[in-house]
Amino acid sequence: MSTHRFSKDSAEIALEKFRTGKLDRRTFLTAMAGLGLAVAIRPTSASAEANEIVICNWGGAALEAFQKAYGAPFTAATGTPVSVDGAGPATGAIRAMVESKNVIWDVTDGGMVDAVVLGTGGFVEPIDYSIVDKTLVGPDMAAEFGICNYTFANVLAYDAKKTGGKVPTGWVDFFDLEKFPGKRTMCKWIQGQLESVLLADGVKPEDMYPLDVDRAFKKLEPLLPHIIFWEGGAQSQQLFRDGEVVLGNVWHTRANLLHKENPDFAWTWAQQLLFSSAWSVPKGNPAGKKVFDFINSSLQPEGQVTLLRLMGNGPSNPKALALMTPEDKAVYPLAPENAATALKIQAAYYAANEAELQNRFLDFISR
Amino acid sequence: MTRFQRWALALTVPAAVLAIGLYVFPIFQVLALSFLEPKPGFGNYVSLFGNAAIGRVVRTTIIVSVLTTAITVVLAYVVAFAIVQMPRGRRRVALFLVMVPFWISVLVRAFSWITILRRNGVLNTVLTEAGAISEPLDLVYNQFGVIVGMVHYMMPFAILLLVANLGDIDRRIIQAARSLGAQPATVFWRVWLPLSLPGVSIATLFTIIFSLGFLVTPAILGAGRVLMIAEYLSVQISSTLRWGVATALSTLMLVAVGLLVAGAMRHPAMRAAFGGGRA
C-alpha cells in the first residue's frame, strides 16, 4: 500500500516538472511509461493486443517516465510496442480483473507487499525465472510473485536553518526535543513509521521483525503532541516549506525536491528505511510469457537510471551505479555511501500484518 | 388523476430509475456485503461493538459534529437575523456573499484554513506581532482546526435555511408585540425565537447529518489526530480491504441518521418546517 502511494507520488513529481517546463513532453511520457501510468495520456484504456505489452501503474507523470525508461528500450530492441495504463493496479482491481477473467494488464507496478498478498491469493503468475534473469537485481529483490523494478526510502529530512546547522544523525535525534526543538512530521500510513521509532529506541535492525508494536507506541506517545502526520508526498514537502516542521520522516524523492528548492532543506541517509517496489504479472495476462522478456529488459541499468533522473526512483540493478554521476548517486538509496545503515522493510511481515497494524496506528495517533 | 398529472408523473420516471439504479441498488449491495464479507453472518456487526477503536472513532465523530452544529446554528442565526432586517438591495448583496464559498472547492477551503491557522500562519503572525501572544497557538492539526473548517463549510447552508424561515415570519406579530409594550429583548426571546424554531430545527438537523459524514476537512485539518467515521471507512475500503467492517459501520450510520430524522420529525417544530411554516 505504501508502495502504491509512493508510485503515485513519483508521478505527481514528474507531472509537476513537466508543467513547470523542466521535462519535455517526450521525456515526461517516457517517465510515465516507466511507472506504468498511461491512461491519463491515452484517453482510452490501453488494451493488450497480441503483440503488445501493457503496463499498469498509478498515472500522472509516471506514465511518460515509465514509457521512456522501460517501454522505449524494449520497443527498440524487440519491435513490440509497450503501452502504459495509469488506472492504478490496486490489489482489489487486480483481483476483480482476474476473477472476471478479463485481464488487460501484463505487468503491474505494485510493491513487494502487494506481490506477496496477490501471490497468496492466487491472483498473479509466479515470475518465470527461466526467462527473467534474477542476477540482474540486487539481493532479496527477486521474490516468487514479484521482482523489484525500483527502490525508494523513507529518510530523516531536516530544515538546517531551524536546527542552526545541526545535522541529525539518526532516528534518536527525531525524539530529542532538546537538541532539535520544534514540530516533526511522520506519515500516517504505517509502513516505515514504527521502524523509525524502534530504531530510536535502540532496537537492532536484525531484531526489528516482528515489530514490537507496544514498545513503539510507548516510545512514540510522549512525542505525539509534537507530530503533524502527512498523508501525501506533496503535503510532507509543504510542511517543510511553510516552516511548520523541523524534522520529518519523508520519502527520499520529496526530500530531494525540497533540497533542490532550498539548500537549507536536507536529509540524512543514516538509518534510511528501504523499500522495494515490484513488478507483478496478473494471472492470465494477455501477452503471456512475452511479458517476462519485457521485465528482463526493464531491469537493464540504462532505463533504470533514466527513471532515477526523471522521478528519483532508485534502480534495482546494482550495475546502474556505474552509469551514475555523483549527482545521481546523491539521490540513490542503494549507493554504497548511502546504504551503510539502511534498514530493509520486510515485505512478508507487512503482507501478513499491515491491515491490523494500520488500524491500530490510526487509532493510536488520534487518541 | 388528471391527464396532466399522469404526464407529470411519467416525467419523473427517468429520474426515479436513475436514483434507484445508482443510489438505492448500491446501498443494498453495501448492506449485503456487510453480512457476507468475509463470511456470512452477523460477525461484522458483533465485532463493531467489541472494538474500542471504532468506539473512539464514533465518539470523536459525535463530539465534533455536535460542536460544529451548535456553533454553526448560533452564528448562522445571527447572520440570517441581520439579513432579513436589511433593505432589499443590501440583502441581495449579503446573500450573494453568503453564496460565494459554495463556488470554492472543499479542498481549497481546507488548505486556506491551514494558511490562516498554522503556526507561522496569518493569524498567529498577526497575534504575535501585536504582542497578544508570545508563543504561536496550535490552531490547526487538531480538533479545533477541524471544527473551524467544518463550521465554515456548513454556515452557508444553515444561513440559507434560516433566512428562508425568518423571512416568512409575519412582521405584524412583531409590531403587535411592540405596540403592547414589549422590550426588544422580550420581543426576540418570546416572539422571534419561538416563531423561528422550525427554521432552527431544520438547520440543526441538516448540519448535524452533513457533519457526521465529513471526510476531506477532518483529514486535512486534523492531520491524523482527528479520525472521523468517513475517513475510517475510506481507509477500510481502499487500504486495509476490510470491506465487511466498513460496510457494517456505514450501514449502522445510515440507520442512525434515519432514526435521527424520524425522531426529529415527530417534533412539531420540524413538522412545521416541512409543512411550510404554518402547519
Short mmCIF file of N, CA and C in Angstrom, two decimals, chain B residues 49-122:
data_model
loop_
_atom_site.label_atom_id
_atom_site.label_comp_id
_atom_site.label_asym_id
_atom_site.label_seq_id
_atom_site.Cartn_x
_atom_site.Cartn_y
_atom_site.Cartn_z
N PHE B 49 -19.14 -3.73 17.88
CA PHE B 49 -19.45 -3.33 19.24
C PHE B 49 -18.35 -3.71 20.23
N GLY B 50 -17.54 -4.72 19.84
CA GLY B 50 -16.47 -5.10 20.74
C GLY B 50 -15.19 -4.30 20.50
N ASN B 51 -15.21 -3.41 19.52
CA ASN B 51 -13.97 -2.76 19.09
C ASN B 51 -13.84 -1.36 19.70
N ALA B 52 -12.89 -1.23 20.65
CA ALA B 52 -12.74 0.05 21.34
C ALA B 52 -12.31 1.16 20.39
N ALA B 53 -11.49 0.80 19.39
CA ALA B 53 -11.00 1.81 18.45
C ALA B 53 -12.17 2.42 17.67
N ILE B 54 -13.08 1.57 17.20
CA ILE B 54 -14.24 2.08 16.47
C ILE B 54 -15.11 2.92 17.39
N GLY B 55 -15.19 2.50 18.66
CA GLY B 55 -15.93 3.30 19.64
C GLY B 55 -15.36 4.71 19.73
N ARG B 56 -14.03 4.81 19.73
CA ARG B 56 -13.41 6.13 19.81
C ARG B 56 -13.67 6.95 18.55
N VAL B 57 -13.66 6.28 17.39
CA VAL B 57 -13.94 6.99 16.14
C VAL B 57 -15.36 7.55 16.17
N VAL B 58 -16.29 6.72 16.63
CA VAL B 58 -17.68 7.16 16.71
C VAL B 58 -17.83 8.32 17.68
N ARG B 59 -17.15 8.21 18.83
CA ARG B 59 -17.25 9.28 19.83
C ARG B 59 -16.68 10.59 19.28
N THR B 60 -15.51 10.52 18.66
CA THR B 60 -14.93 11.73 18.05
C THR B 60 -15.90 12.34 17.06
N THR B 61 -16.49 11.49 16.21
CA THR B 61 -17.40 11.97 15.18
C THR B 61 -18.57 12.70 15.82
N ILE B 62 -19.13 12.11 16.88
CA ILE B 62 -20.30 12.72 17.51
C ILE B 62 -19.91 14.05 18.17
N ILE B 63 -18.79 14.06 18.91
CA ILE B 63 -18.38 15.29 19.59
C ILE B 63 -18.15 16.41 18.57
N VAL B 64 -17.38 16.11 17.54
CA VAL B 64 -17.07 17.13 16.55
C VAL B 64 -18.34 17.61 15.84
N SER B 65 -19.23 16.67 15.52
CA SER B 65 -20.45 17.05 14.80
C SER B 65 -21.37 17.90 15.67
N VAL B 66 -21.51 17.54 16.94
CA VAL B 66 -22.40 18.30 17.83
C VAL B 66 -21.85 19.72 18.03
N LEU B 67 -20.54 19.82 18.28
CA LEU B 67 -19.95 21.15 18.47
C LEU B 67 -20.09 21.98 17.20
N THR B 68 -19.79 21.37 16.06
CA THR B 68 -19.91 22.07 14.78
C THR B 68 -21.33 22.59 14.61
N THR B 69 -22.31 21.71 14.90
CA THR B 69 -23.70 22.08 14.69
C THR B 69 -24.10 23.24 15.61
N ALA B 70 -23.71 23.14 16.88
CA ALA B 70 -24.10 24.19 17.82
C ALA B 70 -23.52 25.54 17.39
N ILE B 71 -22.24 25.55 17.06
CA ILE B 71 -21.60 26.81 16.68
C ILE B 71 -22.20 27.34 15.37
N THR B 72 -22.37 26.43 14.41
CA THR B 72 -22.90 26.84 13.12
C THR B 72 -24.28 27.48 13.25
N VAL B 73 -25.16 26.82 14.01
CA VAL B 73 -26.53 27.30 14.07
C VAL B 73 -26.60 28.67 14.78
N VAL B 74 -25.83 28.82 15.85
CA VAL B 74 -25.84 30.11 16.55
C VAL B 74 -25.32 31.23 15.64
N LEU B 75 -24.16 30.98 15.02
CA LEU B 75 -23.58 32.02 14.15
C LEU B 75 -24.50 32.29 12.95
N ALA B 76 -25.03 31.22 12.37
CA ALA B 76 -25.87 31.39 11.19
C ALA B 76 -27.14 32.16 11.56
N TYR B 77 -27.64 31.93 12.76
CA TYR B 77 -28.85 32.65 13.20
C TYR B 77 -28.59 34.15 13.25
N VAL B 78 -27.42 34.51 13.79
CA VAL B 78 -27.06 35.93 13.88
C VAL B 78 -27.04 36.54 12.47
N VAL B 79 -26.36 35.86 11.56
CA VAL B 79 -26.23 36.38 10.20
C VAL B 79 -27.61 36.45 9.53
N ALA B 80 -28.38 35.37 9.66
CA ALA B 80 -29.69 35.33 8.99
C ALA B 80 -30.60 36.42 9.55
N PHE B 81 -30.53 36.60 10.86
CA PHE B 81 -31.35 37.62 11.51
C PHE B 81 -31.01 39.01 10.95
N ALA B 82 -29.71 39.26 10.80
CA ALA B 82 -29.29 40.55 10.24
C ALA B 82 -29.76 40.68 8.80
N ILE B 83 -29.66 39.58 8.05
CA ILE B 83 -30.01 39.67 6.62
C ILE B 83 -31.48 39.99 6.42
N VAL B 84 -32.37 39.37 7.22
CA VAL B 84 -33.80 39.61 6.98
C VAL B 84 -34.20 41.03 7.38
N GLN B 85 -33.39 41.69 8.21
CA GLN B 85 -33.71 43.07 8.58
C GLN B 85 -33.24 44.07 7.52
N MET B 86 -32.40 43.60 6.58
CA MET B 86 -31.79 44.54 5.63
C MET B 86 -32.81 44.96 4.57
N PRO B 87 -32.62 46.19 4.01
CA PRO B 87 -33.42 46.57 2.85
C PRO B 87 -33.08 45.66 1.67
N ARG B 88 -34.01 45.56 0.73
CA ARG B 88 -33.92 44.58 -0.35
C ARG B 88 -32.56 44.54 -1.06
N GLY B 89 -32.04 45.72 -1.42
CA GLY B 89 -30.80 45.78 -2.20
C GLY B 89 -29.62 45.23 -1.43
N ARG B 90 -29.48 45.66 -0.19
CA ARG B 90 -28.35 45.20 0.61
C ARG B 90 -28.48 43.71 0.93
N ARG B 91 -29.72 43.28 1.06
CA ARG B 91 -29.98 41.89 1.36
C ARG B 91 -29.48 40.99 0.23
N ARG B 92 -29.68 41.50 -1.00
CA ARG B 92 -29.24 40.72 -2.16
C ARG B 92 -27.72 40.58 -2.12
N VAL B 93 -27.02 41.67 -1.81
CA VAL B 93 -25.56 41.64 -1.73
C VAL B 93 -25.11 40.67 -0.64
N ALA B 94 -25.78 40.76 0.53
CA ALA B 94 -25.39 39.90 1.65
C ALA B 94 -25.57 38.43 1.29
N LEU B 95 -26.71 38.11 0.66
CA LEU B 95 -26.95 36.71 0.28
C LEU B 95 -25.94 36.24 -0.75
N PHE B 96 -25.55 37.15 -1.64
CA PHE B 96 -24.53 36.82 -2.62
C PHE B 96 -23.22 36.44 -1.92
N LEU B 97 -22.86 37.24 -0.92
CA LEU B 97 -21.62 36.96 -0.19
C LEU B 97 -21.68 35.63 0.55
N VAL B 98 -22.87 35.29 1.04
CA VAL B 98 -23.03 34.01 1.72
C VAL B 98 -22.82 32.86 0.74
N MET B 99 -23.23 33.09 -0.52
CA MET B 99 -23.14 32.01 -1.51
C MET B 99 -21.71 31.81 -2.03
N VAL B 100 -20.86 32.81 -1.94
CA VAL B 100 -19.53 32.72 -2.56
C VAL B 100 -18.77 31.44 -2.19
N PRO B 101 -18.74 31.05 -0.90
CA PRO B 101 -17.98 29.84 -0.56
C PRO B 101 -18.45 28.58 -1.30
N PHE B 102 -19.70 28.56 -1.74
CA PHE B 102 -20.20 27.40 -2.48
C PHE B 102 -19.40 27.14 -3.75
N TRP B 103 -18.81 28.19 -4.28
CA TRP B 103 -18.10 28.02 -5.56
C TRP B 103 -16.66 27.58 -5.36
N ILE B 104 -16.22 27.50 -4.12
CA ILE B 104 -14.83 27.15 -3.87
C ILE B 104 -14.78 25.72 -3.36
N SER B 105 -13.89 24.94 -3.95
CA SER B 105 -13.84 23.52 -3.59
C SER B 105 -13.49 23.34 -2.12
N VAL B 106 -13.99 22.26 -1.57
CA VAL B 106 -13.78 22.00 -0.14
C VAL B 106 -12.29 21.83 0.16
N LEU B 107 -11.54 21.30 -0.82
CA LEU B 107 -10.09 21.15 -0.64
C LEU B 107 -9.41 22.50 -0.51
N VAL B 108 -9.78 23.39 -1.43
CA VAL B 108 -9.16 24.72 -1.42
C VAL B 108 -9.47 25.41 -0.09
N ARG B 109 -10.70 25.25 0.36
CA ARG B 109 -11.07 25.90 1.62
C ARG B 109 -10.27 25.34 2.79
N ALA B 110 -10.08 24.01 2.79
CA ALA B 110 -9.33 23.41 3.89
C ALA B 110 -7.88 23.92 3.88
N PHE B 111 -7.29 23.98 2.69
CA PHE B 111 -5.89 24.44 2.63
C PHE B 111 -5.79 25.93 2.97
N SER B 112 -6.82 26.70 2.63
CA SER B 112 -6.80 28.11 3.01
C SER B 112 -6.80 28.25 4.52
N TRP B 113 -7.59 27.40 5.17
CA TRP B 113 -7.61 27.46 6.63
C TRP B 113 -6.25 27.13 7.22
N ILE B 114 -5.55 26.19 6.58
CA ILE B 114 -4.20 25.87 7.08
C ILE B 114 -3.32 27.11 6.98
N THR B 115 -3.40 27.81 5.84
CA THR B 115 -2.59 29.02 5.66
C THR B 115 -2.89 30.03 6.76
N ILE B 116 -4.14 30.12 7.14
CA ILE B 116 -4.51 31.10 8.17
C ILE B 116 -4.12 30.63 9.56
N LEU B 117 -4.33 29.34 9.84
CA LEU B 117 -4.25 28.86 11.23
C LEU B 117 -2.91 28.27 11.64
N ARG B 118 -2.04 27.93 10.66
CA ARG B 118 -0.82 27.22 11.07
C ARG B 118 0.07 28.11 11.93
N ARG B 119 1.12 27.49 12.50
CA ARG B 119 1.93 28.22 13.49
C ARG B 119 2.61 29.45 12.92
N ASN B 120 3.03 29.37 11.64
CA ASN B 120 3.59 30.57 11.01
C ASN B 120 2.54 31.25 10.14
N GLY B 121 1.28 30.95 10.40
CA GLY B 121 0.22 31.42 9.52
C GLY B 121 -0.19 32.85 9.79
N VAL B 122 -1.19 33.28 9.03
CA VAL B 122 -1.63 34.67 9.08
C VAL B 122 -2.03 35.08 10.49
#
